Coordinates of C-alpha atoms and ligand atoms in Angstrom, one line a residue:
M94 CA 1.2 3.7 39.3
F95 CA 2.5 0.1 39.9
I96 CA 6.1 -0.6 39.1
A97 CA 7.2 -4.2 38.2
D98 CA 10.8 -5.1 37.6
N99 CA 10.2 -8.8 37.0
I100 CA 7.7 -11.0 35.2
A101 CA 6.1 -12.5 38.3
E102 CA 5.3 -9.0 39.7
L103 CA 4.0 -7.9 36.3
H104 CA 1.7 -10.9 36.1
R105 CA 0.5 -10.4 39.7
V106 CA -1.0 -7.0 38.7
L107 CA -2.1 -8.1 35.2
T108 CA -4.0 -11.1 36.5
V109 CA -6.2 -8.9 38.6
W110 CA -7.0 -6.7 35.6
H111 CA -7.5 -9.6 33.2
N112 CA -9.9 -11.2 35.8
Q113 CA -11.8 -7.9 35.9
G114 CA -12.1 -7.9 32.1
D115 CA -10.0 -4.7 31.8
S116 CA -8.6 -4.1 28.4
I117 CA -4.8 -3.4 28.3
A118 CA -2.7 -1.1 26.1
L119 CA 1.0 -1.4 25.9
V120 CA 3.5 1.3 25.1
P121 CA 6.9 -0.3 24.7
T122 CA 9.9 2.1 25.1
M123 CA 13.6 2.3 25.9
G124 CA 13.1 5.1 28.3
N125 CA 14.5 8.7 28.3
L126 CA 10.9 9.7 27.7
H127 CA 10.0 12.8 25.8
A128 CA 6.7 14.4 24.7
G129 CA 6.4 11.9 21.9
H130 CA 6.3 9.0 24.4
I131 CA 3.9 10.9 26.7
R132 CA 1.6 11.4 23.7
L133 CA 1.7 7.6 23.2
V134 CA 0.6 7.2 26.8
H135 CA -2.3 9.7 26.4
E136 CA -3.4 7.9 23.2
A137 CA -3.2 4.6 24.9
R138 CA -5.5 5.8 27.6
K139 CA -8.1 6.3 24.8
C140 CA -7.7 2.8 23.6
A141 CA -7.9 0.7 26.8
K142 CA -8.8 0.7 30.4
R143 CA -5.3 0.0 31.6
V144 CA -2.0 1.5 30.3
V145 CA 1.2 -0.4 30.7
V146 CA 4.5 1.2 29.7
S147 CA 7.7 -0.8 29.4
I148 CA 11.2 0.6 29.7
F149 CA 13.9 -1.7 28.6
V150 CA 17.1 -0.7 26.8
N151 CA 17.3 -3.7 24.6
P152 CA 20.9 -4.8 24.1
L153 CA 19.9 -7.2 21.2
Q154 CA 18.9 -4.3 18.9
F155 CA 22.1 -2.4 19.3
N156 CA 24.6 -3.5 16.6
D157 CA 27.2 -1.2 18.1
P158 CA 28.1 -1.7 21.8
T159 CA 29.2 2.0 22.1
D160 CA 25.8 3.1 21.0
F161 CA 24.2 0.9 23.6
A162 CA 26.5 2.2 26.4
R163 CA 25.8 5.8 25.3
Y164 CA 22.0 5.4 25.1
P165 CA 20.5 7.9 27.6
R166 CA 19.1 6.3 30.7
T167 CA 16.9 8.5 32.9
F168 CA 14.8 6.2 34.9
A169 CA 14.0 8.5 37.9
E170 CA 12.7 11.3 35.5
D171 CA 10.9 8.8 33.4
Q172 CA 9.1 7.4 36.4
V173 CA 7.9 10.9 37.4
K174 CA 6.7 11.6 33.8
L175 CA 4.7 8.4 33.6
A176 CA 3.1 8.9 37.0
S177 CA 1.9 12.3 35.9
A178 CA 0.7 11.0 32.6
K179 CA -1.3 8.5 34.6
A180 CA 0.2 5.3 33.3
D181 CA -1.2 2.4 35.4
L182 CA 1.9 0.1 35.4
L183 CA 5.6 0.6 34.6
F184 CA 7.4 -2.6 33.6
T185 CA 11.2 -2.3 33.9
P186 CA 12.6 -5.8 33.5
G187 CA 16.4 -6.5 33.7
A188 CA 18.2 -8.1 30.8
E189 CA 18.3 -11.4 32.6
E190 CA 14.5 -11.4 32.8
I191 CA 14.1 -10.8 29.0
Y192 CA 17.0 -13.0 28.0
P193 CA 17.3 -15.7 30.6
P194 CA 20.3 -18.1 30.5
G195 CA 20.1 -20.3 27.4
D196 CA 17.9 -17.9 25.5
V197 CA 18.5 -18.4 21.7
T198 CA 15.1 -17.9 20.0
R199 CA 14.9 -15.0 17.6
V200 CA 12.1 -13.5 15.6
H201 CA 13.0 -12.3 12.1
V202 CA 10.9 -10.6 9.5
P203 CA 13.1 -11.2 6.4
G204 CA 13.4 -8.7 3.6
L205 CA 11.9 -5.7 5.4
S206 CA 14.5 -6.1 8.1
E207 CA 17.5 -5.9 5.8
I208 CA 16.6 -2.7 3.9
L209 CA 17.0 1.0 4.8
C210 CA 18.1 1.1 8.5
G211 CA 18.5 -2.7 8.5
A212 CA 21.2 -2.4 5.8
F213 CA 23.2 0.0 8.0
R214 CA 22.4 -1.7 11.4
P215 CA 22.8 -5.5 10.8
G216 CA 20.6 -7.5 13.2
H217 CA 18.9 -4.4 14.6
F218 CA 15.4 -5.4 13.6
I219 CA 15.8 -9.0 14.7
G220 CA 16.5 -7.4 18.1
V221 CA 13.4 -5.3 17.8
T222 CA 11.0 -8.0 16.7
T223 CA 12.3 -10.5 19.2
V224 CA 11.9 -8.1 22.2
V225 CA 8.5 -6.8 21.0
N226 CA 7.4 -10.4 20.7
K227 CA 8.6 -11.2 24.2
L228 CA 6.9 -8.1 25.6
F229 CA 3.6 -9.0 23.9
N230 CA 3.8 -12.5 25.3
M231 CA 4.5 -11.1 28.8
V232 CA 1.9 -8.4 28.9
Q233 CA -0.7 -9.9 26.4
P234 CA -2.0 -6.4 25.5
D235 CA -5.2 -5.9 23.5
V236 CA -3.5 -2.9 21.8
A237 CA 0.0 -1.7 21.4
L238 CA 1.1 1.8 20.4
F239 CA 4.3 2.9 18.6
G240 CA 5.5 6.2 17.2
L241 CA 5.6 6.6 13.5
K242 CA 9.0 8.3 13.5
D243 CA 10.3 4.7 13.4
F244 CA 8.3 4.0 10.3
Q245 CA 10.2 1.0 9.2
Q246 CA 10.0 -0.5 12.7
F247 CA 6.2 0.0 12.6
T248 CA 5.9 -1.6 9.2
I249 CA 8.0 -4.6 10.3
I250 CA 6.0 -5.1 13.5
H251 CA 2.8 -4.9 11.5
R252 CA 4.1 -7.7 9.2
M253 CA 5.1 -9.8 12.2
L254 CA 1.6 -9.5 13.8
L255 CA 0.0 -10.5 10.5
D256 CA 2.3 -13.4 9.9
L257 CA 2.2 -14.8 13.4
H258 CA -1.6 -14.2 13.9
M259 CA -0.9 -12.2 17.0
P260 CA -4.1 -10.9 18.5
V261 CA -2.8 -7.4 19.2
E262 CA -4.2 -4.2 17.6
L263 CA -1.4 -2.0 16.4
V264 CA -1.7 1.7 16.5
G265 CA 0.8 4.2 15.0
I266 CA 1.0 7.7 16.4
E267 CA 2.2 10.7 14.5
T268 CA 5.7 12.0 15.2
V269 CA 5.8 14.8 17.8
R270 CA 8.1 17.6 16.7
E271 CA 10.0 20.5 18.4
T272 CA 8.8 23.9 17.3
D273 CA 11.7 24.0 14.6
G274 CA 10.5 20.7 13.1
L275 CA 13.0 18.3 14.6
A276 CA 11.4 15.0 15.4
M277 CA 11.5 14.3 19.1
S278 CA 13.9 11.5 19.9
S279 CA 15.8 10.2 22.9
R280 CA 18.9 10.7 20.8
N281 CA 18.4 14.4 20.5
S282 CA 19.9 14.9 24.0
L283 CA 23.2 13.6 22.7
L284 CA 23.5 16.4 20.1
S285 CA 25.9 19.3 20.8
S286 CA 24.3 22.8 20.7
D287 CA 25.8 23.3 17.2
E288 CA 24.4 19.9 16.0
R289 CA 21.1 20.7 17.6
Q290 CA 20.9 23.9 15.5
R291 CA 21.6 22.0 12.3
A292 CA 19.4 19.0 13.1
P293 CA 16.0 20.4 11.8
A294 CA 17.5 20.5 8.3
M295 CA 16.6 16.8 8.0
Y296 CA 12.9 17.6 8.4
R297 CA 13.2 20.6 6.0
A298 CA 14.8 18.3 3.4
L299 CA 12.0 15.8 3.8
C300 CA 9.3 18.5 3.5
A301 CA 11.0 19.9 0.3
A302 CA 10.9 16.4 -1.2
R303 CA 7.3 16.0 -0.2
D304 CA 6.4 19.4 -1.8
A305 CA 8.2 18.4 -5.0
V306 CA 6.1 15.1 -5.1
L307 CA 2.9 17.1 -4.6
K308 CA 3.9 19.4 -7.4
G309 CA 4.2 16.4 -9.7
E310 CA 7.9 15.6 -9.6
V311 CA 8.4 12.1 -11.0
E312 CA 12.2 11.9 -11.1
I313 CA 12.7 9.9 -7.9
A314 CA 16.4 9.5 -8.3
A315 CA 16.8 13.3 -8.7
L316 CA 14.6 14.0 -5.7
E317 CA 16.6 11.5 -3.6
Q318 CA 19.9 13.1 -4.8
R319 CA 18.7 16.5 -3.8
G320 CA 17.8 15.2 -0.4
M321 CA 21.2 13.7 0.2
Q322 CA 22.9 16.9 -0.9
A323 CA 20.7 19.0 1.4
L324 CA 21.7 16.8 4.3
E325 CA 25.4 16.9 3.4
Q326 CA 25.3 20.7 3.0
T327 CA 24.2 21.1 6.6
G328 CA 26.9 18.8 8.0
F329 CA 25.0 15.5 8.1
K330 CA 26.6 12.3 6.9
P331 CA 23.6 10.7 5.3
E332 CA 23.0 6.9 5.1
Y333 CA 19.9 7.2 2.9
F334 CA 17.3 9.6 1.7
T335 CA 14.7 7.7 -0.2
L336 CA 11.1 7.6 -1.4
R337 CA 9.2 4.4 -1.0
R338 CA 5.7 2.9 -1.1
A339 CA 4.3 3.5 2.4
A340 CA 2.6 0.1 2.5
D341 CA 5.7 -2.1 2.1
L342 CA 8.7 0.2 1.8
Q343 CA 9.5 -1.0 -1.7
A344 CA 10.5 1.2 -4.6
D345 CA 7.4 3.0 -6.2
D346 CA 6.5 2.2 -9.8
G347 CA 4.4 5.3 -10.0
S348 CA 1.1 3.6 -9.0
A349 CA 1.1 3.9 -5.2
H350 CA -1.2 6.5 -3.6
E351 CA 0.7 6.7 -0.3
L352 CA 4.4 7.2 -0.3
V353 CA 6.9 7.8 2.5
I354 CA 10.1 9.7 2.2
L355 CA 12.6 8.4 4.7
A356 CA 16.0 9.6 5.8
A357 CA 18.8 8.5 8.2
A358 CA 21.9 10.4 8.8
W359 CA 24.7 11.1 11.3
L360 CA 25.3 14.4 12.9
G361 CA 28.7 13.9 14.6
N362 CA 28.3 10.8 16.7
T363 CA 24.5 10.8 16.7
R364 CA 22.3 9.0 14.2
L365 CA 19.0 10.6 13.5
I366 CA 16.0 9.2 11.4
D367 CA 12.8 10.9 10.3
N368 CA 10.2 10.5 7.6
V369 CA 7.2 12.2 6.0
V370 CA 4.2 10.5 4.4
V371 CA 2.8 11.9 1.2
S372 CA -0.5 11.0 -0.4
R373 CA -0.9 11.7 -4.1
S374 CA -3.6 11.1 -6.6
V375 CA -2.7 8.6 -9.2
D376 CA -4.6 8.2 -12.5
Ligands
PAF22 O1 11.2 2.1 19.5 C1 11.7 1.7 20.5 O2 11.9 2.5 21.5 C2 12.2 0.3 20.6 O3 12.7 -0.1 19.3 C3 11.2 -0.7 21.1 C4 10.0 -0.8 20.2 C5 10.8 -0.3 22.5 C6 11.8 -2.1 21.2 O4 12.9 -2.1 22.1

């Protein structure tokens, strides 16, 4: 596995591959890799000849400096995991490489970026779309893979690609879960053992809401309220528990076939998010 910590080195390797006509898949990450990320690498291998993984803890997407400082950084372990997953190139730029002196340009997908997580983390998605744009420009991948645990992030990046005519195929990969249902996340390592035991309640609440929808429940407000209560009862401080149209994350008027139930909540000092998609037949 090649390792490049700057753009010149990245391009040196990529140029050889581009000249050979090798297709390139990019898996952008912030490191602290878990089985969900490794699944992305394996799926990427099916999509392209070369797999590039980036690790960059992006300061621009952290609205809270304490959260940025606390974000787990495990570069040595990550490198070993990526080598055994047979990634071809690990790109680990420093902040000055991504945001050189004088850098001011930002990419904003308005509307979608201000709802749900965006309402609680001002500026977060501008940070995400800006850095993803920069990474796409640097790597020029044919395909990019993202986990669907960050469903809103995926929806926003999809919108950005369409709006900016970016020639990158976007692939969303199902959330990988622990055996008790907890969605794998780099933030799980920040949970105390008591919080870790409580954490799967979020997925259980989402599944209960999904089952209610499948049984024909139409009272969205009641369903959302039950979800919020279920989270509170297990010690979460919920930000939202809501059901939206999967296509655009807007409120459903009863006509959408595909819905997504999304939740974000704090357990102590750790913020967790998760979602489940539900398809229903509509007359
Ligand atoms: O999902 C993530 O890990 C990050 O938001 C991403 C896409 C790597 C951008 O920093």
